[in-house]
């Protein structure tokens, strides 16, 4: 009984990291959010993991945004080809 209570309040690290990933991809339930915050208050390793996770997510978001900006639309390529053909025909 005591073991169940302790694991309800203080999650194992494996569950805490899973909840951090879940939080980044969606929303946590109030219970999960509370459990995660309690775990992060006592676990320095998961707190460090959370910081690294935030940095990696930010890098990923910036990379995806940059790739989207650099993406060439296929209609632009076709327009360019058509323009070159038109200029070559004189």
Tab-separated table of C-alpha atoms in Angstrom:
chain	number	residue	atom	x	y	z
A	1	UNK	CA	0.000	0.000	0.000
A	2	UNK	CA	2.752	2.429	0.943
A	3	UNK	CA	4.663	1.547	-2.227
A	4	UNK	CA	1.622	2.381	-4.396
A	5	UNK	CA	1.210	5.705	-2.615
A	6	UNK	CA	4.872	6.600	-3.069
A	7	UNK	CA	4.762	5.748	-6.791
A	8	UNK	CA	1.564	7.774	-7.171
A	9	UNK	CA	3.223	10.887	-5.743
A	10	UNK	CA	6.845	10.331	-6.790
A	11	UNK	CA	6.985	8.787	-10.219
A	12	UNK	CA	9.887	6.639	-11.361
A	13	UNK	CA	12.254	8.455	-13.718
A	14	UNK	CA	11.173	6.326	-16.672
A	15	UNK	CA	7.577	7.508	-16.289
A	16	UNK	CA	8.661	11.105	-15.679
A	17	UNK	CA	10.656	11.246	-18.915
A	18	UNK	CA	7.730	9.720	-20.773
A	19	UNK	CA	5.458	12.446	-19.377
A	20	UNK	CA	7.943	15.125	-20.448
A	21	UNK	CA	7.807	13.787	-23.999
A	22	UNK	CA	4.024	13.597	-23.837
A	23	UNK	CA	3.853	17.196	-22.607
A	24	UNK	CA	5.923	18.363	-25.583
A	25	UNK	CA	3.705	16.585	-28.073
A	26	UNK	CA	0.369	17.375	-26.478
A	27	UNK	CA	-1.228	18.050	-23.153
A	28	UNK	CA	-0.971	16.251	-19.849
A	29	UNK	CA	-3.897	15.544	-17.600
A	30	UNK	CA	-3.964	17.563	-14.364
A	31	UNK	CA	-2.915	14.444	-12.438
A	32	UNK	CA	0.039	13.785	-14.762
A	33	UNK	CA	1.095	17.412	-14.666
A	34	UNK	CA	1.045	17.435	-10.867
A	35	UNK	CA	2.939	14.145	-10.636
A	36	UNK	CA	5.581	15.369	-13.068
A	37	UNK	CA	6.060	18.650	-11.239
A	38	UNK	CA	6.459	16.798	-7.931
A	39	UNK	CA	9.021	14.455	-9.494
A	40	UNK	CA	10.988	17.336	-11.016
A	41	UNK	CA	11.212	19.025	-7.622
A	42	UNK	CA	13.122	16.097	-6.160
A	43	UNK	CA	15.023	14.572	-9.105
A	44	UNK	CA	18.008	16.524	-10.378
A	45	UNK	CA	18.625	14.072	-13.243
A	46	UNK	CA	15.148	14.470	-14.678
A	47	UNK	CA	15.390	18.238	-14.242
A	48	UNK	CA	18.595	18.157	-16.314
A	49	UNK	CA	16.888	15.931	-18.893
A	50	UNK	CA	14.026	18.423	-19.090
A	51	UNK	CA	16.455	21.261	-19.858
A	52	UNK	CA	18.166	19.229	-22.578
A	53	UNK	CA	14.808	18.246	-24.018
A	54	UNK	CA	13.766	21.897	-24.265
A	55	UNK	CA	17.008	22.772	-26.059
A	56	UNK	CA	16.614	19.901	-28.523
A	57	UNK	CA	12.997	20.802	-29.222
A	58	UNK	CA	13.954	24.414	-29.890
A	59	UNK	CA	16.718	23.334	-32.288
A	60	UNK	CA	14.314	20.999	-34.071
A	61	UNK	CA	11.669	23.721	-34.431
A	62	UNK	CA	14.217	26.190	-35.822
A	63	UNK	CA	15.524	23.568	-38.258
A	64	UNK	CA	12.042	22.736	-39.506
A	65	UNK	CA	11.194	26.419	-39.947
A	66	UNK	CA	14.445	26.994	-41.855
A	67	UNK	CA	13.816	23.982	-44.098
A	68	UNK	CA	10.312	25.244	-44.837
A	69	UNK	CA	11.720	28.628	-45.834
A	70	UNK	CA	14.306	27.005	-48.109
A	71	UNK	CA	11.800	24.680	-49.740
A	72	UNK	CA	11.352	25.387	-53.449
A	73	UNK	CA	7.850	25.073	-54.757
A	74	UNK	CA	7.468	22.786	-57.779
A	75	UNK	CA	5.372	25.432	-59.540
A	76	UNK	CA	8.313	27.839	-59.274
A	77	UNK	CA	10.555	25.297	-60.967
A	78	UNK	CA	8.025	24.701	-63.738
A	79	UNK	CA	7.581	28.446	-64.264
A	80	UNK	CA	11.335	28.835	-64.528
A	81	UNK	CA	11.539	26.034	-67.120
A	82	UNK	CA	8.687	27.533	-69.131
A	83	UNK	CA	10.343	30.954	-69.063
A	84	UNK	CA	13.659	29.520	-70.244
A	85	UNK	CA	11.959	27.632	-73.094
A	86	UNK	CA	10.072	30.785	-74.115
A	87	UNK	CA	13.327	32.796	-74.182
A	88	UNK	CA	15.102	30.119	-76.226
A	89	UNK	CA	12.383	30.140	-78.893
A	90	UNK	CA	13.029	33.825	-79.691
